[in-house]
Structures are given as structure tokens and as C-alpha cells.
Amino acid sequence: MSINIPRGTKDILPGEVEKWQLIEQKAKEVSARFNYKEIRTPIFEHTDLFQRGVGDSTDIVQKEMYTFTDRGDRSLTLRPEGTAPVTRSYVENKLFGLPGQPVKLYYIQPMFRYERPQAGRYRQFVQFGIEAMGSADPAIDAEVISLAMTVYKELGLKKLRLVLNTLGDIESRKSHKEALIAHFEPRIEEFCTDCQNRLTKNPLRILDCKKDRDHELMKSAPSILEHLNEESKTYFEEVKSSLDAMNIEYVIDPTLVRGLDYYNHTAFEIMSEADGFGAITTLSGGGRYNGLVEDLGGPATPSIGFAMSLERLLLALEAEGVTLETEEDLECYVVALGDEAKQKSVSILSQLRQAGIKSDKDYLDKKMKAQFKAADRLKAKYVAILGEEELTKGIINVKNMESGEQTEVVIEELSTFIKQGK
Ligand code: ATP
Ligand code: MG
């Protein structure tokens, strides 16, 4: 009996993997352009990190973690998100002491969440994320948002909507929280049990509920915007004016709250407005988390970040009909006829590859016609033909597949000839 792949995961095969390489390349290149450096953290962490860093009342911690006990009786969890691990690493490696603040980091790493699989929702998925740590300048909030938008736009996405909100500072949140409790409490029995639990713990999360999103009390819920103190208002205004300065369009949605507990001030999501994208339209989400570094044992460090999954990015590209230009063609295919030529083709191929030329040959003892077919399928620019006659003359017959032109080339000069692109 054969064994299948686990639910919610997938293989990425040649033909598809080139797209992944291309978007990973774009994410890395844009990050470097914005002066962000890569960080890689372990695939698993102590379970406590996520309980504390993501928050006990979140869906991630309550329902979605892959937690296991190792042979040393430690509780470990496969990384469900990147911010808590990056923050742990920032504290543990004392990156707050580095001269170059803020510390600007990016990661491209697999994440694991036990979710109900559907289009755009997997149990293993890859997130590209950014964390800018150590600055409370609203301009860096705008920089982080613009980085995400740049990646999407340069890959060819057009139907994007940036949704922006602020969660305010601690004081504003406290006043908002009280208003939310007063609003929902009288009719809380009409909500799901999750929401009932959230009411006193973290009523803001009720606004993020997927089950009760259409309840009438959701629409009339008190807005954070009415509870912002002066400082939070000013902060939000400055984020918006930095976005304006970069000509980045956005819409304000006061009901946008992020799923994770550690956010304050700026919160944002980037959505796809493409037809046919399906039920899940969020491409990425992020926001400011000024308290997290301190919560995890470091000094007070205002920070902001976002995460996007590459799976949803690929879905959006597909929905918008964007085709990615992937380079798959072969430069040279060596056709060898006869035993001696076949032997010689081994060193010829080695010569080509050492010269940096993408090349291949037949390994199935195919007839000439079938070897040409293989070269065709691989979209070889040149086919180099070596038969007995060529061997005795010390030459190889090179056919330019585009022009049809054939040239006799001295074997030792084959790579030079191809590099000249004749
Ligand atoms: P959602 O509301 O869709 O569950 P979330 O709030 O759980 O999203 P975040 O934790 O903010 O999402 O993760 C950031 C991004 O990671 C999302 O915007 C999305 O692009 C992606 N993402 C989250 N969960 C999954 C998943 N199970 N499969 C694929 N991508 C995901
Ligand atoms: Mg989720």
C-alpha cells in the first residue's frame, strides 16, 4: 500500500518550483534594497514561547499548534508564526545592543498550523516576513507596508487593497476595551463560546471572530478611533502622511484587528481584489508590537512587522492571470552517436558545465532521432552533434536551433563558441 502526503501539505515539483524560486528571489531582493537582513530561526521552539509571545487567547495557541513532547520530556511546538521566534532571537542574541538600530530583519520560512485545509489555507505554508525592531518612528511603519506592497507590485499584482487601522496605545486600548465590554456584555449569549470567553479576557478579539462576523452588534461596536488619545491619534496621522508621501493608497477600517495579542498602534492587511481569488482574500497582515520584546525578557523595544504566505501570493498571481517569466531553457544538448562518441561526450559535457553553460546529454542510449527530440523538449538553444566522422576530425557539429545554422567547431573550443552566442 502506498503512503500519501499529510493533509494540508503539498509537494512542489519541478515546473512549479521555478515560480517559488522567483518569488523568493523577489522577496530577498526587495528586502535587501530596503536594507533588511535575513534571519533564520529553528523550525521548533519551546511551546512557552508561543503561549507567551502569541497569546493564550489566540486561535493559533488554542487550536492550531503542532505541539509534541520530545524524548527529554520538553514541550516543543512547530513554529506557527515568525514574530515570536525572531523576538526570542533578538533578545537571546542581544541584538538590541548592536550599534545599527533599528535592527531590520526578514525571513522566508515554513510555518505549521493545524487548520482546516482549503484554498489558501494549509497546515504547512511558507511565510515571508519582516521585523523592524527598535524604532518608534511612524515612518518605519510606512516603510514596512511599502516593502510588502513593492514585492506584490513588482511581481505584477494590480488588484490590491491596503486596509489600515490603529489599535492605539495601552491607554486608548483600555478605554476601548471597557466600551467593547459594555457593548457586548448584555447580549453575549448570542455569540459563540469563543467570543464569550474573549469578552473579559480580550474583547477586541470578538471583532476578529469568523463565526459571528455578521451579528448586528459587530457593525455597531464602538470604534477604536473614538477612543484614541492625542498621542495615538498623532501617531496614526503620521503613518498615513508617510504613506501619502509614497503615493501608497489605503482605506481605513476601524474593525480591522489582528489575530495576535501583541499588536498596538498600526495594524494593516493587504487584500486581493481579484475575481476568482476565493473566500480568503487576505494576502498579508502586520502591525506594530511595542510590548513584545519586553514581554519576552528584553528591553523596551518598539517594533513593527508583517507576514505574507507565498501560497496566497501565488494564488493571487493566478487569479490576476499574471504569468511569471521563469528561465528553464537549456543552452546546449550534446548528441552522441556511437560508443566512442558517447564516451567523448562525457568530457565535452564537463567542459561545458565548467564554463558555466547549462547543458545535458542522453543517458538512455537513445537513437539519434530520439536524442534530438529530447533536445527539443528541453528547449536547447544549441545541439552539438558528435559522430564517428566528427571524432576523427576533432570537431563537433553545432546546430543553432533558432536559426538552423550549422557550424563545425573544434571540440576544445565548443564552450567558447557557445558563449559567444553565435
Ligand atoms: P487568517 O485570518 O487568514 O487565518 P491569520 O490572521 O491567521 O490569517 P497571520 O497569522 O497574520 O494570519 O499570518 C499572516 C499571513 O500568513 C496571512 O495573511 C496569510 O497570507 C498567511 N497565512 C496564515 N495562515 C495560513 C495558512 N494556514 N495557509 C497559508 N497561508 C496562511
Ligand atoms: Mg488564521
Coordinates of C-alpha atoms and ligand atoms in Angstrom, one line a residue:
M1 CA 0.0 0.0 0.0
S2 CA 1.3 3.4 -0.9
I3 CA 1.5 6.2 1.7
N4 CA 0.1 9.7 0.8
I5 CA 1.2 13.1 1.8
P6 CA -0.3 14.5 5.0
R7 CA -3.5 16.6 4.8
G8 CA -2.8 20.3 4.3
T9 CA 0.7 19.9 2.9
K10 CA 1.9 19.7 -0.7
D11 CA 4.8 18.8 -2.8
I12 CA 6.3 21.4 -5.0
L13 CA 7.5 19.8 -8.2
P14 CA 9.8 21.0 -11.0
G15 CA 7.6 23.1 -13.3
E16 CA 6.0 24.7 -10.2
V17 CA 9.1 25.2 -8.1
E18 CA 10.6 27.8 -10.5
K19 CA 7.7 30.1 -9.6
W20 CA 8.6 29.7 -5.9
Q21 CA 12.2 30.4 -6.6
L22 CA 11.3 33.5 -8.5
I23 CA 9.1 35.0 -5.8
E24 CA 11.6 34.0 -3.1
Q25 CA 14.2 35.8 -5.1
K26 CA 12.0 38.9 -5.4
A27 CA 11.3 38.9 -1.7
K28 CA 15.0 38.7 -0.9
E29 CA 16.0 41.3 -3.5
V30 CA 13.4 43.8 -2.3
S31 CA 14.3 43.2 1.4
A32 CA 18.0 43.9 0.5
R33 CA 17.0 47.0 -1.3
F34 CA 15.2 48.3 1.8
N35 CA 18.3 47.2 3.8
Y36 CA 16.7 44.3 5.7
K37 CA 18.9 41.3 6.5
E38 CA 17.9 37.7 6.6
I39 CA 17.4 35.8 9.9
R40 CA 16.8 32.0 10.1
T41 CA 15.4 30.5 13.3
P42 CA 14.7 26.9 14.2
I43 CA 11.6 25.0 12.9
F44 CA 10.6 24.2 16.5
E45 CA 10.7 26.3 19.7
H46 CA 9.7 25.8 23.3
T47 CA 5.9 25.8 23.5
D48 CA 6.0 28.6 26.1
L49 CA 7.4 31.0 23.6
F50 CA 4.2 30.9 21.6
Q51 CA 1.9 30.8 24.6
R52 CA 3.5 33.9 25.9
G53 CA 4.5 35.6 22.6
V54 CA 1.4 35.0 20.6
G55 CA -1.0 34.9 23.4
D56 CA -3.1 32.3 25.2
S57 CA -6.4 33.6 23.8
T58 CA -5.5 33.4 20.1
D59 CA -6.7 30.8 17.7
I60 CA -3.1 29.8 17.0
V61 CA -2.4 28.9 20.6
Q62 CA -5.8 27.5 21.4
K63 CA -6.4 25.4 18.3
E64 CA -3.7 25.4 15.7
M65 CA -0.3 24.4 17.2
Y66 CA 1.6 21.3 16.4
T67 CA 2.9 20.6 19.9
F68 CA 4.8 17.5 20.9
T69 CA 6.9 16.2 23.8
D70 CA 10.4 15.2 22.9
R71 CA 12.4 12.3 24.4
G72 CA 13.7 14.7 27.0
D73 CA 10.2 15.5 28.2
R74 CA 10.2 19.0 26.9
S75 CA 7.1 20.5 25.3
L76 CA 8.1 21.8 21.8
T77 CA 6.0 23.3 19.1
L78 CA 6.5 23.5 15.3
R79 CA 6.8 27.2 14.5
P80 CA 3.3 28.6 13.7
E81 CA 4.4 32.2 13.0
G82 CA 7.7 34.2 12.8
T83 CA 7.4 37.2 15.1
A84 CA 7.8 35.4 18.5
P85 CA 10.8 33.3 17.3
V86 CA 12.5 36.4 15.8
T87 CA 11.9 38.3 19.0
R88 CA 13.2 35.5 21.1
S89 CA 16.4 35.5 19.0
Y90 CA 16.6 39.3 19.2
V91 CA 16.6 39.1 23.0
E92 CA 18.7 36.0 23.3
N93 CA 21.4 37.3 20.9
K94 CA 21.2 40.8 22.4
L95 CA 20.6 42.3 19.1
F96 CA 19.3 45.4 20.9
G97 CA 22.9 46.1 21.8
L98 CA 24.1 46.3 18.2
P99 CA 25.2 49.8 17.0
G100 CA 23.0 49.7 13.9
Q101 CA 19.4 50.3 15.3
P102 CA 16.7 49.7 14.3
V103 CA 17.5 46.0 13.6
K104 CA 15.8 45.3 10.3
L105 CA 15.2 41.6 9.6
Y106 CA 13.4 39.4 7.1
Y107 CA 12.7 35.6 7.0
I108 CA 11.3 33.1 4.5
Q109 CA 10.4 30.0 6.5
P110 CA 7.8 27.3 6.7
M111 CA 5.1 27.7 9.3
F112 CA 2.8 25.0 10.7
R113 CA -0.8 25.3 11.9
Y114 CA -3.4 22.7 12.4
E115 CA -6.2 24.3 10.3
R116 CA -9.0 23.0 8.2
P117 CA -7.3 22.8 4.8
Q118 CA -8.9 24.8 1.9
A119 CA -7.6 27.0 -0.9
G120 CA -5.1 29.4 0.6
R121 CA -5.1 27.6 3.9
Y122 CA -2.6 24.8 4.6
R123 CA -1.1 23.1 7.5
Q124 CA 2.4 23.8 6.3
F125 CA 2.9 27.0 4.5
V126 CA 5.8 29.4 3.8
Q127 CA 5.8 32.9 5.2
F128 CA 7.9 35.8 4.0
G129 CA 8.0 38.3 6.9
I130 CA 9.7 41.4 8.1
E131 CA 10.5 42.7 11.5
A132 CA 11.9 46.2 12.1
M133 CA 12.9 46.3 15.7
G134 CA 14.0 49.3 17.8
S135 CA 12.2 52.3 16.3
A136 CA 9.0 54.1 17.2
D137 CA 9.1 56.3 14.2
P138 CA 5.8 56.2 12.3
A139 CA 7.8 56.5 9.0
I140 CA 9.1 52.9 9.6
D141 CA 5.6 51.6 9.8
A142 CA 5.1 53.1 6.4
E143 CA 8.4 51.6 5.2
V144 CA 7.3 48.1 6.3
I145 CA 4.0 48.5 4.5
S146 CA 5.7 49.8 1.4
L147 CA 8.1 46.9 1.3
A148 CA 5.2 44.4 1.2
M149 CA 3.4 46.5 -1.5
T150 CA 6.6 46.7 -3.5
V151 CA 7.0 42.9 -3.6
Y152 CA 3.4 42.4 -4.8
K153 CA 3.5 45.2 -7.4
E154 CA 6.9 44.2 -8.8
L155 CA 5.6 40.6 -9.3
G156 CA 2.8 42.0 -11.3
L157 CA -0.2 42.2 -8.9
K158 CA -2.5 45.2 -9.5
K159 CA -5.8 44.4 -7.7
L160 CA -4.5 45.1 -4.2
R161 CA -6.3 46.8 -1.3
L162 CA -4.3 48.1 1.6
V163 CA -6.5 48.2 4.7
L164 CA -5.2 50.3 7.6
N165 CA -6.2 50.7 11.2
T166 CA -4.7 51.7 14.5
L167 CA -5.2 49.8 17.8
G168 CA -3.9 52.8 19.8
D169 CA -1.6 52.7 22.8
I170 CA -2.2 51.0 26.1
E171 CA -4.4 53.8 27.4
S172 CA -6.5 54.0 24.3
R173 CA -6.9 50.3 24.2
K174 CA -8.0 50.2 27.8
S175 CA -10.7 52.8 27.2
H176 CA -11.8 50.9 24.0
K177 CA -11.8 47.6 25.9
E178 CA -14.2 49.0 28.5
A179 CA -16.5 50.3 25.8
L180 CA -16.5 46.9 24.0
I181 CA -17.3 45.0 27.2
A182 CA -20.2 47.4 27.8
H183 CA -21.4 46.9 24.2
F184 CA -21.3 43.1 24.0
E185 CA -22.0 42.0 27.6
P186 CA -25.8 42.4 27.6
R187 CA -26.2 40.1 24.6
I188 CA -23.1 37.9 24.9
E189 CA -25.1 34.7 25.0
E190 CA -25.9 35.3 21.3
F191 CA -22.2 34.8 20.5
C192 CA -20.1 31.7 20.1
T193 CA -18.4 30.2 23.2
D194 CA -15.0 31.6 21.9
C195 CA -16.4 35.1 22.0
Q196 CA -18.0 34.5 25.4
N197 CA -14.5 33.6 26.7
R198 CA -13.0 36.6 24.9
L199 CA -15.4 39.1 26.5
T200 CA -13.4 39.6 29.7
K201 CA -10.0 38.3 28.5
N202 CA -9.7 40.2 25.3
P203 CA -12.9 41.7 23.9
L204 CA -11.1 43.2 20.9
R205 CA -10.7 39.7 19.6
I206 CA -14.5 39.4 19.3
L207 CA -14.2 41.7 16.3
D208 CA -11.9 39.2 14.7
C209 CA -14.4 36.3 15.1
K210 CA -15.1 34.4 11.9
K211 CA -18.3 32.7 13.1
D212 CA -20.1 35.8 14.4
R213 CA -18.9 38.3 11.9
D214 CA -22.4 39.1 10.7
H215 CA -24.0 39.7 14.1
E216 CA -25.7 43.1 14.2
L217 CA -23.7 44.1 17.3
M218 CA -20.5 43.7 15.2
K219 CA -21.4 46.6 13.0
S220 CA -22.4 48.9 15.8
A221 CA -19.4 48.1 18.0
P222 CA -17.5 51.1 19.4
S223 CA -14.7 52.1 17.2
I224 CA -11.1 52.4 18.4
L225 CA -10.9 55.6 16.5
E226 CA -13.3 57.2 19.1
H227 CA -11.0 56.1 21.9
L228 CA -7.6 57.2 20.7
N229 CA -5.8 59.6 23.0
E230 CA -3.8 62.5 21.4
E231 CA -0.6 60.6 21.2
S232 CA -2.2 57.7 19.4
K233 CA -4.1 60.0 17.0
T234 CA -0.9 61.9 16.1
Y235 CA 1.0 58.6 15.6
F236 CA -1.7 57.3 13.2
E237 CA -1.8 60.6 11.3
E238 CA 2.0 60.4 10.8
V239 CA 1.8 56.9 9.4
K240 CA -0.8 58.0 7.0
S241 CA 1.1 61.0 5.8
S242 CA 4.2 58.9 5.2
L243 CA 2.1 56.5 3.1
D244 CA 0.7 59.5 1.3
A245 CA 4.3 60.8 0.7
M246 CA 5.0 57.4 -1.1
N247 CA 1.7 57.5 -3.1
I248 CA 0.5 54.4 -1.4
E249 CA -3.3 54.2 -1.3
Y250 CA -5.1 52.8 1.6
V251 CA -8.6 52.5 3.2
I252 CA -9.2 52.9 6.9
D253 CA -11.2 50.1 8.5
P254 CA -11.6 50.6 12.3
T255 CA -12.8 47.0 12.7
L256 CA -9.5 45.6 11.5
V257 CA -7.9 43.9 14.4
R258 CA -5.0 41.5 14.1
G259 CA -5.3 37.9 15.3
L260 CA -2.3 38.1 17.6
D261 CA -2.3 39.7 21.1
Y262 CA 0.9 41.7 20.9
Y263 CA -0.2 44.4 18.5
N264 CA -0.7 48.1 19.2
H265 CA -0.9 51.2 17.1
T266 CA -0.6 50.4 13.4
A267 CA -2.4 47.3 12.1
F268 CA -2.8 46.5 8.4
E269 CA -3.8 43.9 5.9
I270 CA -3.2 43.7 2.2
M271 CA -6.1 42.1 0.4
S272 CA -6.5 40.8 -3.2
E273 CA -9.5 42.2 -5.1
A274 CA -9.0 39.8 -8.0
D275 CA -12.1 37.9 -9.1
G276 CA -11.8 34.2 -8.5
F277 CA -9.5 34.6 -5.6
G278 CA -11.9 32.7 -3.4
A279 CA -13.2 33.2 0.1
I280 CA -9.9 34.1 1.7
T281 CA -8.8 37.4 0.4
T282 CA -6.1 38.4 2.8
L283 CA -2.6 38.3 1.3
S284 CA -0.7 39.6 4.3
G285 CA -1.1 41.1 7.7
G286 CA 1.1 43.0 10.0
G287 CA 1.4 45.7 12.6
R288 CA 3.2 47.3 15.5
Y289 CA 4.1 45.3 18.6
N290 CA 5.8 47.6 21.1
G291 CA 5.4 45.4 24.1
L292 CA 6.6 42.0 22.9
V293 CA 10.4 42.3 23.3
E294 CA 9.8 43.3 26.9
D295 CA 7.3 40.5 27.4
L296 CA 10.0 38.1 26.3
G297 CA 12.7 39.4 28.6
G298 CA 14.4 42.1 26.6
P299 CA 14.5 45.9 27.0
A300 CA 11.5 48.0 25.8
T301 CA 11.8 47.9 22.0
P302 CA 9.2 49.3 19.7
S303 CA 8.8 47.1 16.7
I304 CA 6.7 46.5 13.6
G305 CA 6.4 43.7 11.1
F306 CA 4.3 41.8 8.7
A307 CA 4.0 38.3 7.3
M308 CA 2.7 37.0 3.9
S309 CA 2.4 33.5 2.8
L310 CA 3.9 32.6 -0.6
E311 CA 0.9 30.2 -1.2
R312 CA -1.6 33.1 -1.1
L313 CA 0.7 35.3 -3.2
L314 CA 0.8 32.5 -5.9
L315 CA -3.0 32.2 -5.7
A316 CA -3.3 36.0 -6.3
L317 CA -0.9 35.9 -9.2
E318 CA -3.0 33.1 -10.7
A319 CA -6.3 34.9 -10.1
E320 CA -4.9 38.0 -11.8
G321 CA -3.6 35.9 -14.7
V322 CA 0.0 37.0 -14.1
T323 CA 2.5 34.6 -15.7
L324 CA 5.9 34.6 -14.1
E325 CA 8.8 34.5 -16.5
T326 CA 10.9 31.6 -15.4
E327 CA 14.1 30.6 -17.2
E328 CA 14.1 26.9 -17.9
D329 CA 15.8 26.6 -21.3
L330 CA 18.9 24.6 -21.8
E331 CA 21.8 26.1 -23.6
C332 CA 23.4 23.1 -25.2
Y333 CA 22.4 19.4 -25.6
V334 CA 25.1 17.1 -26.7
V335 CA 24.0 14.3 -29.2
A336 CA 26.5 11.5 -29.4
L337 CA 26.4 8.7 -32.0
G338 CA 28.4 5.5 -31.4
D339 CA 30.2 4.2 -28.4
E340 CA 33.4 6.2 -28.8
A341 CA 31.4 9.5 -29.3
K342 CA 29.4 8.6 -26.3
Q343 CA 32.5 8.3 -24.2
K344 CA 33.9 11.5 -25.5
S345 CA 30.6 13.4 -24.8
V346 CA 31.3 12.9 -21.1
S347 CA 34.3 15.2 -21.2
I348 CA 32.6 17.6 -23.6
L349 CA 29.7 18.0 -21.2
S350 CA 32.1 18.5 -18.3
Q351 CA 33.9 21.2 -20.4
L352 CA 30.6 23.0 -21.0
R353 CA 29.5 22.9 -17.4
Q354 CA 32.8 24.1 -16.0
A355 CA 32.5 27.0 -18.4
G356 CA 29.1 27.8 -16.8
I357 CA 27.0 26.6 -19.7
K358 CA 23.7 24.9 -18.8
S359 CA 23.9 21.6 -20.7
D360 CA 22.9 18.0 -20.8
K361 CA 23.1 14.7 -22.7
D362 CA 21.3 11.5 -23.2
Y363 CA 21.7 8.7 -20.6
L364 CA 19.2 6.2 -22.0
D365 CA 21.1 5.0 -25.1
K366 CA 18.6 6.7 -27.4
K367 CA 18.8 6.7 -31.2
M368 CA 19.7 9.9 -32.9
K369 CA 16.1 11.0 -33.6
A370 CA 15.1 10.4 -30.0
Q371 CA 18.1 12.4 -28.8
F372 CA 17.0 15.3 -31.0
K373 CA 13.5 15.1 -29.6
A374 CA 14.9 15.2 -26.1
A375 CA 16.9 18.4 -27.0
D376 CA 13.7 19.9 -28.4
R377 CA 11.7 19.1 -25.3
L378 CA 14.4 20.8 -23.2
K379 CA 14.3 23.8 -25.5
A380 CA 18.0 23.6 -26.1
K381 CA 19.4 26.6 -27.9
Y382 CA 22.2 24.6 -29.4
V383 CA 22.6 20.9 -30.2
A384 CA 26.2 19.7 -30.5
I385 CA 26.4 16.5 -32.6
L386 CA 29.3 14.2 -32.3
G387 CA 29.6 11.2 -34.6
E388 CA 32.5 9.0 -35.8
E389 CA 33.3 11.3 -38.6
E390 CA 33.5 14.4 -36.3
L391 CA 35.6 12.5 -33.8
T392 CA 38.3 11.6 -36.3
K393 CA 38.4 15.3 -37.4
G394 CA 38.4 16.5 -33.8
I395 CA 35.4 18.7 -34.4
I396 CA 31.8 18.8 -33.3
N397 CA 28.8 19.9 -35.3
V398 CA 26.9 22.7 -33.6
K399 CA 23.4 23.5 -34.7
N400 CA 21.8 26.7 -33.7
M401 CA 18.2 25.6 -33.1
E402 CA 16.7 29.0 -33.7
S403 CA 18.4 29.9 -37.0
G404 CA 19.0 26.3 -38.1
E405 CA 22.6 27.3 -39.0
Q406 CA 25.2 24.5 -38.5
T407 CA 28.9 25.2 -37.7
E408 CA 31.8 22.8 -37.4
V409 CA 33.7 23.8 -34.2
V410 CA 36.9 22.4 -32.8
I411 CA 35.9 20.3 -29.8
E412 CA 38.2 22.2 -27.4
E413 CA 36.5 25.5 -28.5
L414 CA 32.9 24.4 -28.1
S415 CA 32.3 26.3 -24.8
T416 CA 33.9 29.5 -26.2
F417 CA 31.8 29.2 -29.4
I418 CA 28.6 28.9 -27.4
K419 CA 29.5 31.7 -25.0
Q420 CA 30.0 34.0 -28.0
G421 CA 26.3 33.2 -28.7
K422 CA 26.7 32.5 -32.4
Ligands
ATP1 P1 -6.4 34.2 8.6 O1 -7.4 35.2 9.1 O2 -6.5 34.0 7.1 O3 -6.4 32.9 9.3 P2 -4.2 34.9 10.2 O4 -4.7 36.1 10.9 O5 -4.2 33.6 10.9 O6 -5.0 34.8 8.8 P3 -1.4 35.7 10.2 O7 -1.2 34.9 11.4 O8 -1.5 37.2 10.4 O9 -2.8 35.2 9.5 O10 -0.4 35.3 9.1 C1 0.0 36.3 8.1 C2 -0.3 35.7 6.7 O11 0.1 34.4 6.6 C3 -1.7 35.7 6.3 O12 -2.1 37.0 5.8 C4 -1.7 34.7 5.1 O13 -1.1 35.3 4.0 C5 -0.8 33.7 5.7 N1 -1.4 32.5 6.3 C6 -1.9 32.4 7.5 N2 -2.4 31.2 7.8 C7 -2.1 30.5 6.6 C8 -2.4 29.1 6.2 N3 -2.9 28.2 7.1 N4 -2.0 28.8 5.0 C9 -1.5 29.6 4.1 N5 -1.2 30.9 4.4 C10 -1.5 31.3 5.7
MG2 MG -5.5 32.0 11.0

